[in-house]
Coordinates of C-alpha atoms and ligand atoms in Angstrom, one line a residue:
M1305 CA 117.8 47.4 96.1
A1306 CA 119.0 44.2 94.9
L1307 CA 122.3 44.2 93.2
N1308 CA 122.6 43.1 89.7
T1309 CA 125.6 40.3 89.0
V1310 CA 128.3 41.9 91.0
V1311 CA 129.9 39.9 93.6
L1312 CA 133.2 40.8 95.4
E1313 CA 134.4 37.7 96.4
E1314 CA 137.9 36.5 98.2
L1315 CA 140.1 39.9 98.7
S1316 CA 143.8 40.3 99.1
L1317 CA 144.1 43.5 98.7
L1318 CA 146.6 46.4 99.3
E1319 CA 146.1 47.6 102.6
E1320 CA 145.6 51.2 100.7
V1321 CA 142.5 49.9 99.0
R1322 CA 140.5 48.2 101.7
P1323 CA 139.4 51.4 102.7
L1324 CA 138.7 53.0 99.9
L1325 CA 136.5 50.5 98.8
A1326 CA 134.9 50.5 102.2
R1327 CA 134.1 54.4 101.8
L1328 CA 132.9 54.0 98.7
G1329 CA 130.4 51.5 99.5
V1330 CA 131.8 48.6 97.7
E1331 CA 132.2 45.6 100.2
E1332 CA 128.5 46.8 102.0
M1333 CA 126.9 46.2 98.1
S1334 CA 128.9 42.9 97.6
A1335 CA 127.8 41.8 101.0
N1336 CA 124.4 42.7 100.1
A1337 CA 124.6 40.8 96.6
A1338 CA 126.3 37.7 98.0
G1339 CA 123.0 35.8 98.4
S1340 CA 121.4 36.7 95.8
V1341 CA 124.1 35.0 93.1
S1342 CA 125.1 31.7 92.6
Q1343 CA 128.8 30.9 93.6
S1344 CA 129.1 28.6 91.0
S1345 CA 131.2 28.2 87.7
A1346 CA 133.2 31.5 89.4
A1347 CA 136.2 32.4 86.7
E1348 CA 138.4 34.6 89.0
L1349 CA 139.3 38.1 87.5
E1350 CA 142.6 39.0 88.5
V1351 CA 143.0 43.2 89.6
R1352 CA 146.5 44.3 89.4
T1353 CA 148.0 47.5 90.3
P1354 CA 150.3 48.7 87.8
I1355 CA 152.0 50.6 90.2
T1356 CA 153.5 47.6 92.1
G1357 CA 152.4 45.1 89.5
Q1358 CA 151.0 43.4 92.7
V1359 CA 147.5 41.8 92.9
I1360 CA 145.2 44.2 95.0
A1361 CA 142.0 41.9 94.6
R1362 CA 140.5 39.0 93.3
L1363 CA 136.9 39.3 91.8
R1364 CA 134.6 36.7 90.6
E1365 CA 134.0 36.8 87.1
T1366 CA 130.3 37.4 86.0
S1367 CA 129.1 34.5 84.5
E1368 CA 127.3 34.5 81.1
S1369 CA 123.7 33.4 81.9
E1370 CA 124.1 36.1 85.3
A1371 CA 125.0 38.7 82.6
Q1372 CA 121.8 37.6 80.2
E1373 CA 120.1 38.2 83.1
A1374 CA 121.5 41.3 84.3
I1375 CA 120.4 42.5 80.6
E1376 CA 116.7 41.3 80.4
T1377 CA 116.3 42.9 84.2
A1378 CA 118.1 46.0 82.4
Y1379 CA 115.0 45.7 79.9
R1380 CA 112.0 45.5 82.0
A1381 CA 113.8 48.1 84.0
F1382 CA 113.6 50.1 80.9
L1383 CA 110.1 49.5 80.4
V1384 CA 109.5 51.5 83.6
W1385 CA 111.8 53.9 83.5
R1386 CA 110.9 55.3 79.9
N1387 CA 107.4 56.8 81.2
V1388 CA 109.4 58.5 84.2
P1389 CA 109.3 62.1 83.0
P1390 CA 112.8 63.6 82.0
P1391 CA 112.8 66.0 84.8
R1392 CA 112.3 63.6 87.5
R1393 CA 115.2 61.2 85.5
G1394 CA 117.5 64.0 85.9
E1395 CA 116.7 63.8 89.3
L1396 CA 118.7 60.8 89.9
V1397 CA 121.8 61.7 87.6
R1398 CA 122.3 64.4 89.8
A1399 CA 122.2 62.5 92.8
L1400 CA 124.7 60.2 91.1
G1401 CA 127.0 63.9 90.6
E1402 CA 126.7 64.6 94.4
E1403 CA 127.5 60.9 95.2
L1404 CA 130.5 61.3 92.9
R1405 CA 131.4 65.1 94.5
A1406 CA 131.4 63.3 98.0
G1407 CA 133.5 60.4 97.1
A1408 CA 135.7 61.9 94.9
A1409 CA 138.8 62.1 96.2
D1410 CA 138.3 58.2 97.4
L1411 CA 137.3 57.2 94.0
G1412 CA 140.2 59.3 92.0
R1413 CA 143.0 57.6 94.4
L1414 CA 141.6 54.6 93.4
V1415 CA 141.4 55.4 89.4
T1416 CA 145.2 56.4 90.3
L1417 CA 145.9 52.9 92.1
E1418 CA 143.9 51.0 89.4
T1419 CA 145.4 52.6 86.0
G1420 CA 148.3 54.2 87.5
K1421 CA 147.5 57.6 86.0
I1422 CA 149.1 60.4 88.4
L1423 CA 146.0 61.7 91.2
S1424 CA 145.7 64.4 89.6
E1425 CA 144.3 62.7 86.6
G1426 CA 142.4 60.3 88.7
L1427 CA 140.8 63.5 90.3
G1428 CA 140.3 64.9 87.0
E1429 CA 138.5 61.9 85.6
V1430 CA 136.3 62.0 88.7
Q1431 CA 135.7 66.0 88.3
E1432 CA 134.6 64.9 84.4
M1433 CA 132.4 62.5 85.6
I1434 CA 130.5 65.1 88.2
D1435 CA 130.3 67.8 85.0
I1436 CA 128.3 65.3 82.7
C1437 CA 126.0 64.5 85.4
G1438 CA 125.7 68.2 85.6
F1439 CA 124.9 68.6 82.0
A1440 CA 122.8 65.6 82.0
A1441 CA 120.8 66.6 84.8
S1442 CA 120.3 70.5 83.1
L1443 CA 119.5 68.4 79.6
S1444 CA 116.7 66.4 81.4
R1445 CA 114.9 69.7 81.2
Q1446 CA 116.0 70.2 77.5
L1447 CA 115.3 67.2 75.6
E1448 CA 113.4 68.9 72.6
G1449 CA 112.1 68.3 69.1
R1450 CA 111.6 70.5 66.0
T1451 CA 108.1 71.4 64.6
I1452 CA 108.9 71.7 61.0
A1453 CA 107.0 73.5 57.7
S1454 CA 104.9 71.6 56.3
E1455 CA 103.5 71.7 52.5
R1456 CA 99.7 70.8 53.2
A1457 CA 97.3 73.3 54.7
D1458 CA 96.1 72.8 57.9
H1459 CA 98.9 70.0 59.0
R1460 CA 101.8 70.5 61.7
M1461 CA 104.9 68.0 61.4
M1462 CA 106.9 67.8 64.2
E1463 CA 109.6 65.5 65.9
T1464 CA 109.8 63.5 69.3
W1465 CA 112.3 61.7 70.6
H1466 CA 111.2 58.4 72.9
P1467 CA 113.6 56.5 75.1
L1468 CA 115.2 53.6 73.3
G1469 CA 116.1 50.8 75.2
V1470 CA 118.9 49.5 77.2
V1471 CA 122.5 50.9 76.0
G1472 CA 125.4 48.7 76.5
V1473 CA 129.0 50.3 77.1
I1474 CA 132.2 48.3 77.2
S1475 CA 134.9 50.8 78.7
A1476 CA 138.7 50.9 77.9
F1477 CA 141.3 50.4 80.7
N1478 CA 142.7 54.3 80.3
F1479 CA 139.2 55.9 81.4
P1480 CA 137.8 53.1 83.6
V1481 CA 135.2 55.0 84.9
A1482 CA 134.3 58.7 82.6
V1483 CA 133.6 57.1 79.8
W1484 CA 130.8 54.8 81.9
S1485 CA 129.6 58.5 82.7
W1486 CA 129.6 60.0 79.3
N1487 CA 126.9 57.4 78.5
A1488 CA 125.1 57.0 81.3
A1489 CA 124.4 59.8 82.2
L1490 CA 122.7 60.6 78.8
A1491 CA 121.3 57.3 78.4
L1492 CA 119.6 57.6 81.6
V1493 CA 118.1 61.5 81.0
C1494 CA 116.7 60.1 78.2
G1495 CA 114.9 56.9 80.0
D1496 CA 117.1 54.2 78.3
A1497 CA 119.0 51.2 80.7
V1498 CA 122.6 50.8 81.1
V1499 CA 124.6 47.5 81.3
W1500 CA 128.2 48.2 81.4
K1501 CA 131.5 45.8 80.8
P1502 CA 134.2 47.7 82.3
S1503 CA 137.7 47.0 81.3
E1504 CA 139.1 43.5 82.7
K1505 CA 142.0 45.5 83.6
A1506 CA 140.1 48.1 85.6
P1507 CA 137.0 46.4 87.0
L1508 CA 137.1 48.1 90.9
T1509 CA 136.4 51.5 90.2
A1510 CA 133.7 50.5 88.3
L1511 CA 132.6 48.3 91.2
A1512 CA 133.1 51.4 93.2
V1513 CA 131.0 53.9 90.2
Q1514 CA 128.0 51.0 90.9
A1515 CA 128.1 51.4 94.7
L1516 CA 127.8 55.1 94.6
F1517 CA 124.6 54.5 91.8
L1518 CA 123.0 52.5 93.9
R1519 CA 123.3 54.8 96.6
A1520 CA 122.2 57.7 94.5
A1521 CA 119.3 55.8 93.4
A1522 CA 118.4 54.8 97.3
K1523 CA 118.2 58.7 97.7
V1524 CA 115.9 59.4 95.2
G1525 CA 113.7 56.3 94.9
G1526 CA 111.0 55.2 93.1
V1527 CA 113.8 54.0 90.7
P1528 CA 113.4 50.1 88.6
E1529 CA 115.8 47.4 90.0
G1530 CA 118.8 47.0 87.3
L1531 CA 118.5 50.1 85.8
C1532 CA 122.3 50.2 85.8
S1533 CA 124.5 47.2 86.2
V1534 CA 128.1 46.1 85.6
L1535 CA 129.4 43.0 84.4
L1536 CA 133.0 41.8 85.2
G1537 CA 135.2 39.9 82.6
G1538 CA 136.7 40.3 79.4
A1539 CA 135.4 40.0 75.9
R1540 CA 133.2 37.3 75.9
L1541 CA 131.0 39.0 78.1
G1542 CA 131.5 42.3 75.6
E1543 CA 130.4 40.1 72.7
L1544 CA 127.3 39.0 74.6
L1545 CA 126.2 42.5 74.6
V1546 CA 127.8 42.8 71.3
D1547 CA 125.1 39.8 70.1
S1548 CA 122.0 40.5 72.3
P1549 CA 119.3 41.4 70.7
R1550 CA 118.0 43.6 73.9
I1551 CA 121.0 45.7 72.9
A1552 CA 119.4 48.6 71.4
L1553 CA 123.0 50.7 71.4
L1554 CA 126.5 49.2 71.9
S1555 CA 128.8 52.0 73.0
A1556 CA 132.3 50.6 72.5
T1557 CA 135.2 52.4 73.4
G1558 CA 139.0 50.4 72.7
S1559 CA 141.4 49.9 70.4
T1560 CA 140.5 49.8 66.6
A1561 CA 141.0 45.8 66.9
M1562 CA 138.3 45.7 69.0
G1563 CA 135.8 48.0 67.1
R1564 CA 136.8 45.5 63.8
A1565 CA 135.0 42.6 65.8
V1566 CA 132.1 44.6 67.2
G1567 CA 131.6 46.7 64.2
P1568 CA 130.4 44.1 62.1
R1569 CA 128.8 41.8 64.2
L1570 CA 126.1 45.2 65.5
A1571 CA 125.5 45.6 62.0
R1572 CA 125.1 42.3 61.4
R1573 CA 121.6 42.5 63.7
F1574 CA 121.0 46.1 62.8
A1575 CA 122.0 47.7 66.1
R1576 CA 123.1 51.2 66.8
A1577 CA 126.7 51.0 67.3
L1578 CA 129.0 54.3 68.6
L1579 CA 132.4 53.1 68.3
E1580 CA 135.0 55.1 70.4
L1581 CA 138.7 53.6 68.9
G1582 CA 142.0 54.1 68.9
G1583 CA 144.0 57.8 67.8
N1584 CA 147.2 58.5 66.1
N1585 CA 146.8 62.5 66.9
A1586 CA 148.9 64.9 65.7
A1587 CA 150.4 68.4 66.4
I1588 CA 151.5 71.2 63.4
V1589 CA 153.9 74.1 65.1
C1590 CA 154.0 76.9 62.9
P1591 CA 157.2 79.5 62.2
S1592 CA 154.7 82.1 64.4
A1593 CA 154.1 79.7 67.2
D1594 CA 154.2 81.0 70.8
L1595 CA 157.1 78.3 71.8
D1596 CA 156.6 78.6 75.4
L1597 CA 153.1 77.7 75.3
T1598 CA 153.8 75.3 72.7
L1599 CA 156.1 73.4 74.7
R1600 CA 153.8 73.5 77.9
A1601 CA 150.8 72.3 75.7
V1602 CA 153.0 69.0 74.2
A1603 CA 154.2 68.1 77.0
F1604 CA 150.7 67.7 78.8
A1605 CA 149.5 66.2 75.4
A1606 CA 152.3 63.6 74.6
L1607 CA 152.9 63.2 78.7
G1608 CA 150.2 63.0 80.2
T1609 CA 148.9 59.7 81.7
A1610 CA 152.0 57.7 80.2
G1611 CA 151.0 58.4 77.0
Q1612 CA 148.2 56.4 77.5
R1613 CA 145.0 58.5 75.9
C1614 CA 143.1 57.9 73.2
T1615 CA 143.8 61.7 72.2
T1616 CA 147.5 61.4 73.3
L1617 CA 149.9 63.6 71.0
R1618 CA 151.8 61.1 68.9
R1619 CA 152.9 63.1 66.0
L1620 CA 154.2 66.6 66.1
I1621 CA 154.9 68.0 62.3
V1622 CA 157.5 71.3 63.4
H1623 CA 158.1 73.8 60.8
E1624 CA 161.8 74.0 59.9
S1625 CA 162.3 77.7 61.1
V1626 CA 161.9 76.8 64.5
Y1627 CA 162.5 72.8 64.5
E1628 CA 165.9 73.2 66.3
D1629 CA 164.8 75.5 69.2
L1630 CA 161.5 73.3 70.1
I1631 CA 163.0 70.0 70.1
S1632 CA 166.2 70.8 71.7
R1633 CA 163.8 72.0 74.6
L1634 CA 161.5 69.0 74.4
Q1635 CA 164.7 66.6 74.5
Q1636 CA 165.5 68.6 78.1
V1637 CA 161.8 67.9 78.8
Y1638 CA 161.8 64.1 78.2
R1639 CA 165.4 63.6 80.0
S1640 CA 164.2 65.0 83.3
V1641 CA 160.2 64.8 83.4
A1642 CA 159.6 62.8 86.6
V1643 CA 158.8 59.3 85.9
G1644 CA 157.9 57.3 89.2
D1645 CA 155.5 56.5 92.2
P1646 CA 152.2 58.4 90.5
R1647 CA 150.8 59.1 94.4
A1648 CA 153.8 61.2 94.8
A1649 CA 154.0 65.1 94.5
G1650 CA 156.1 65.9 91.9
T1651 CA 155.0 62.6 89.4
L1652 CA 154.4 63.4 86.1
V1653 CA 154.4 60.3 84.5
G1654 CA 153.7 57.0 86.2
P1655 CA 154.1 53.6 84.9
L1656 CA 152.8 51.6 81.8
I1657 CA 149.5 49.3 82.4
D1658 CA 151.2 46.3 82.2
E1659 CA 154.1 44.0 80.4
R1660 CA 151.7 43.8 77.0
S1661 CA 152.0 47.8 76.6
F1662 CA 155.7 47.7 77.5
A1663 CA 156.1 45.0 74.9
A1664 CA 154.6 47.2 72.4
M1665 CA 156.6 50.3 73.2
Q1666 CA 159.6 48.9 72.6
A1667 CA 158.8 46.7 69.7
A1668 CA 157.7 49.9 68.0
L1669 CA 161.0 51.9 69.2
Q1670 CA 163.3 48.9 67.6
E1671 CA 161.4 49.5 64.3
A1672 CA 162.0 53.4 64.3
R1673 CA 165.6 52.5 65.1
S1674 CA 166.2 50.2 62.4
A1675 CA 164.6 52.9 60.1
G1676 CA 167.1 55.4 60.8
A1677 CA 165.2 57.6 63.6
E1678 CA 166.8 59.7 66.5
I1679 CA 165.6 58.3 69.8
T1680 CA 165.9 60.5 72.6
G1681 CA 164.5 58.5 76.4
G1682 CA 162.2 55.1 76.1
E1683 CA 164.1 52.8 78.3
R1684 CA 162.8 51.1 81.5
I1685 CA 163.2 52.6 84.7
E1686 CA 163.7 51.5 88.3
V1687 CA 161.5 53.2 90.5
E1688 CA 162.7 52.0 93.6
A1689 CA 160.1 53.1 96.2
V1690 CA 157.4 50.9 94.6
G1691 CA 158.8 49.1 91.3
G1692 CA 159.4 45.6 91.2
E1693 CA 159.5 43.0 88.2
A1694 CA 156.2 43.1 87.4
A1695 CA 156.1 46.8 87.3
F1696 CA 156.8 49.2 84.1
Y1697 CA 158.1 52.3 84.3
V1698 CA 159.8 54.1 81.3
R1699 CA 161.2 57.5 80.4
P1700 CA 159.3 58.5 77.6
A1701 CA 160.5 58.8 74.3
L1702 CA 160.8 61.0 72.0
V1703 CA 161.4 59.8 68.2
E1704 CA 162.7 62.1 65.4
V1705 CA 162.0 60.7 61.8
A1706 CA 163.0 62.0 58.4
A1707 CA 159.6 60.5 57.0
Q1708 CA 156.1 59.3 58.3
L1709 CA 157.3 55.4 58.7
P1710 CA 154.6 52.5 59.1
V1711 CA 155.2 52.3 63.0
V1712 CA 154.5 56.2 62.9
K1713 CA 151.1 55.6 61.0
R1714 CA 150.3 52.6 63.9
E1715 CA 148.8 53.8 67.3
T1716 CA 151.1 52.3 69.9
F1717 CA 150.0 52.9 73.4
A1718 CA 152.4 54.0 75.2
P1719 CA 154.7 57.8 75.6
I1720 CA 156.2 57.9 72.3
L1721 CA 156.4 61.3 70.4
Y1722 CA 157.1 61.1 66.5
V1723 CA 158.8 64.4 65.2
L1724 CA 158.6 65.6 61.7
K1725 CA 159.8 68.8 59.9
Y1726 CA 157.8 70.5 57.3
R1727 CA 158.9 73.4 54.7
E1728 CA 154.8 74.1 53.9
L1729 CA 151.6 74.3 55.5
E1730 CA 149.8 72.1 52.7
E1731 CA 152.5 69.7 52.9
A1732 CA 152.2 69.4 57.0
I1733 CA 148.5 68.8 57.0
A1734 CA 149.1 66.5 54.5
L1735 CA 151.0 64.4 56.6
H1736 CA 148.8 65.2 59.4
N1737 CA 145.9 63.5 57.8
D1738 CA 147.8 61.1 56.1
V1739 CA 147.0 58.3 58.8
S1740 CA 144.1 56.0 59.2
Q1741 CA 142.7 57.3 62.7
G1742 CA 140.8 60.9 62.8
L1743 CA 140.6 61.5 66.5
S1744 CA 142.1 64.6 67.6
S1745 CA 144.3 67.5 66.3
S1746 CA 145.9 70.9 67.0
I1747 CA 147.6 73.6 65.2
F1748 CA 150.0 76.4 67.0
T1749 CA 150.3 79.2 65.2
L1750 CA 149.3 83.3 65.9
N1751 CA 148.4 83.4 62.2
M1752 CA 144.9 83.5 61.6
R1753 CA 145.4 82.4 58.0
E1754 CA 147.2 79.3 59.0
A1755 CA 144.7 78.5 62.0
E1756 CA 141.3 78.9 59.7
R1757 CA 143.0 76.9 56.9
F1758 CA 143.7 74.2 59.8
L1759 CA 140.0 74.2 60.6
S1760 CA 138.5 74.3 57.2
A1761 CA 137.1 71.8 55.0
S1762 CA 140.6 71.2 53.4
G1763 CA 142.3 71.1 57.2
S1764 CA 142.5 68.5 59.5
D1765 CA 140.1 65.8 59.2
C1766 CA 139.5 64.5 62.6
G1767 CA 136.8 64.7 65.2
I1768 CA 138.9 67.4 67.1
A1769 CA 140.8 70.4 65.9
N1770 CA 142.2 73.0 68.5
V1771 CA 144.3 76.0 68.4
N1772 CA 146.8 77.0 70.5
I1773 CA 146.1 73.8 73.2
G1774 CA 147.0 70.3 72.7
T1775 CA 145.3 67.4 71.5
S1776 CA 143.9 66.0 75.0
G1777 CA 142.0 66.9 78.0
A1778 CA 138.7 68.0 75.9
E1779 CA 135.8 69.3 77.8
I1780 CA 132.7 67.8 78.4
G1781 CA 130.4 70.4 76.5
G1782 CA 131.4 69.3 73.2
A1783 CA 130.5 66.1 71.3
F1784 CA 134.0 63.8 72.1
G1785 CA 135.3 61.6 68.9
G1786 CA 136.7 60.8 66.1
E1787 CA 136.6 59.5 62.2
K1788 CA 138.0 57.0 59.9
E1789 CA 139.4 54.1 62.2
T1790 CA 138.6 56.1 65.4
G1791 CA 134.9 55.1 64.4
G1792 CA 132.8 57.9 63.9
G1793 CA 131.0 58.0 67.0
R1794 CA 130.2 61.1 69.3
E1795 CA 129.5 61.3 73.1
S1796 CA 129.3 63.5 75.8
G1797 CA 128.4 67.0 75.3
S1798 CA 126.5 69.2 72.1
D1799 CA 123.8 67.2 71.0
A1800 CA 125.1 63.6 71.5
W1801 CA 122.1 62.6 73.2
K1802 CA 120.2 62.2 70.5
Q1803 CA 122.0 59.0 69.8
Y1804 CA 120.4 57.5 72.9
M1805 CA 116.8 58.0 71.9
R1806 CA 114.6 57.4 69.1
R1807 CA 113.3 59.9 66.9
A1808 CA 109.8 59.7 65.7
T1809 CA 108.3 62.3 62.8
N1810 CA 104.7 63.3 63.6
T1811 CA 102.5 64.4 60.9
I1812 CA 98.9 65.9 62.4
N1813 CA 96.0 67.1 60.2
Y1814 CA 93.5 69.0 61.6
G1815 CA 91.6 70.2 58.6
T1816 CA 89.0 68.4 57.3
R1817 CA 90.6 67.7 53.7
L1818 CA 93.3 64.9 52.6
P1819 CA 95.6 66.5 50.7
L1820 CA 98.3 64.0 49.6
A1821 CA 101.9 65.3 49.9
Q1822 CA 103.8 66.1 46.3
G1823 CA 100.8 66.9 44.7
V1824 CA 99.9 63.2 44.4
S1825 CA 96.5 62.9 43.3
F1826 CA 94.6 59.2 45.0
E1827 CA 90.7 59.4 44.4
I1828 CA 88.4 57.1 45.5
E1829 CA 84.9 56.8 44.0
P1830 CA 83.1 59.6 47.0
A1831 CA 80.3 58.7 48.8
E1832 CA 77.1 60.6 48.6
G1833 CA 77.9 63.8 49.7
G1834 CA 81.7 62.5 51.1
A1835 CA 85.1 64.9 51.1
T1836 CA 87.4 64.6 48.2
N1837 CA 91.0 65.2 48.5
D1838 CA 90.1 69.1 47.0
S1839 CA 86.9 69.5 48.4
P1840 CA 87.1 72.8 49.9
N1841 CA 87.2 73.6 53.6
P1842 CA 83.8 73.9 55.2
E1843 CA 84.8 77.4 56.9
Ligands
NAD425 P1 141.0 46.8 74.1 O1 140.6 47.3 72.9 O2 142.1 46.1 74.8 O3 139.8 46.5 75.2 C1 138.6 48.0 75.2 C2 137.2 46.8 75.8 O4 137.1 46.0 74.3 C3 137.6 46.1 76.8 O5 136.8 46.5 77.9 C4 137.9 44.4 76.3 O6 137.8 43.4 77.3 C5 136.6 45.1 75.1 N1 137.0 43.7 74.0 C6 138.1 43.2 73.6 N2 137.7 42.9 72.6 C7 136.4 42.6 72.2 C8 135.2 41.9 71.5 N3 135.8 40.7 70.6 N4 134.2 42.2 71.5 C9 133.5 42.4 72.6 N5 134.4 43.6 73.2 C10 135.7 43.3 73.6 O7 141.7 48.2 74.8 P2 142.0 49.0 76.0 O8 143.8 48.6 76.0 O9 141.4 48.7 77.2 O10 142.0 50.3 75.8 C11 143.2 51.3 74.6 C12 142.7 51.5 73.5 O11 141.4 52.1 73.7 C13 143.4 52.8 72.7 O12 143.4 51.9 71.3 C14 143.0 53.9 72.8 O13 143.2 54.4 71.7 C15 141.9 53.3 72.8 N6 140.7 54.5 73.6 C16 140.0 55.1 72.8 C17 138.9 55.8 73.1 C18 137.9 57.0 72.4 O14 137.6 57.7 72.9 N7 138.3 57.3 71.2 C19 138.5 56.1 74.8 C20 139.6 55.6 75.1 C21 140.8 54.8 74.7

């Protein structure tokens, strides 16, 4: 199978990266593609590992004309793929899952190298991909429509679901590959083609996934060329997907600022949008909470992925009766949690993605400090074994604030946990909902009334609401996404597949009369002996 538009050009790879790419099939894929792609006008994309800040690869960016060609090829692939029976489409996704399973250790490590998340989380991201492939492969035999009661005699009404077209996927750096799989696995079984623009900060893992996809496609056979492709580059290529009339659905994951740019452009051409944007997630800790469990849950939710998950816990709203106890224990955790090389056993917090992220964290802490906040941690750390000028390791920051300051209401994509005190549950829920984002939320309580209030219509206003577990680490079986400025999209499990299909309502008349809906009468002069709306059935 010929490749789309990706060429791995000149490489200056770390010793560690090259064998991973070789085993995952990236070099082979790129070598095959080299002859078919023009080498002119090659802008370069520099890939750095946040572990050391070093450049680990240089890739040739996809040009705009190549991107347009990939979209056209995807559209042609869609015209074929939509007619392949869904269970056969599911076979491709099942095979992709098998390739991911075989390459999990290598791909997980590459995720760690490219994003700086600890190995266990790198592997967890790949496991999530395997899980969604399993889900989607099963779904391929369960795509279904309803039969609906018709008000007219001898009529049947039903819904059918058809493939939609080419799905564009724009993804963020922090889940460089899982987000693609949430979209692609569903889109493929739904009969769509996929064009992916990964984050410019994490293109290597995207190439690796593309290589695994091509292996799966070769094994299964009969997969049209260009069904899935990858465009390497920055926002400009994303805009190209956004504006292309060939892209029927654009799934965009990233900051709310990106969503603000993308949303109106999609609306202008009436395209379907699936927006997965920033979060500002909170947890309420009630008087009856199991504090040992709460401490562990808060630590994972706030410190995991160095605070760089969309679902990271950013605000902790604690009842005054347990405040001192919980916060003093949390301060100990923040002072001692192992920050360092994400490849090392024992490390729980790896580096920030880059200097910009570090600067944004410091600016937020300065703003909070000026407003009287008390801060534990937040400073830059030298990690001798790996660090350097260009690597940004920080001690996570626990920030006690007296009120929900403007800085608390913003998402700063770094390990900062703001802590607030409350007295009445209503007050805590009001604080909880008083931000413009609405992704994930938790309550820690053993009181059934409090838990149910939080989950009720007048409780959390988020797309995800949990009891006695943290805000992050969602399973693929549920629909994932959030409200308000988080964008309203839902991906992954439950019935999220419906967004990747086009719904048709069908009404079938198997009688001999033509009754009109709502009892409307529309009589034309009957021809001699002809039927009217109301003429009785002959039987
Ligand atoms: P980002 O917004 O900087 O970039 C995300 C992607 O959008 C990249 O691929 C980028 O090239 C592209 N992009 C940027 N501007 C664009 C434009 N005008 N048109 C088209 N494409 C454009 O985000 P990031 O720093 O990579 O990721 C962090 C952000 O993503 C955080 O805000 C985080 O909360 C959010 N996020 C959300 C979810 C979710 O599911 N809700 C998941 C992961 C990350």
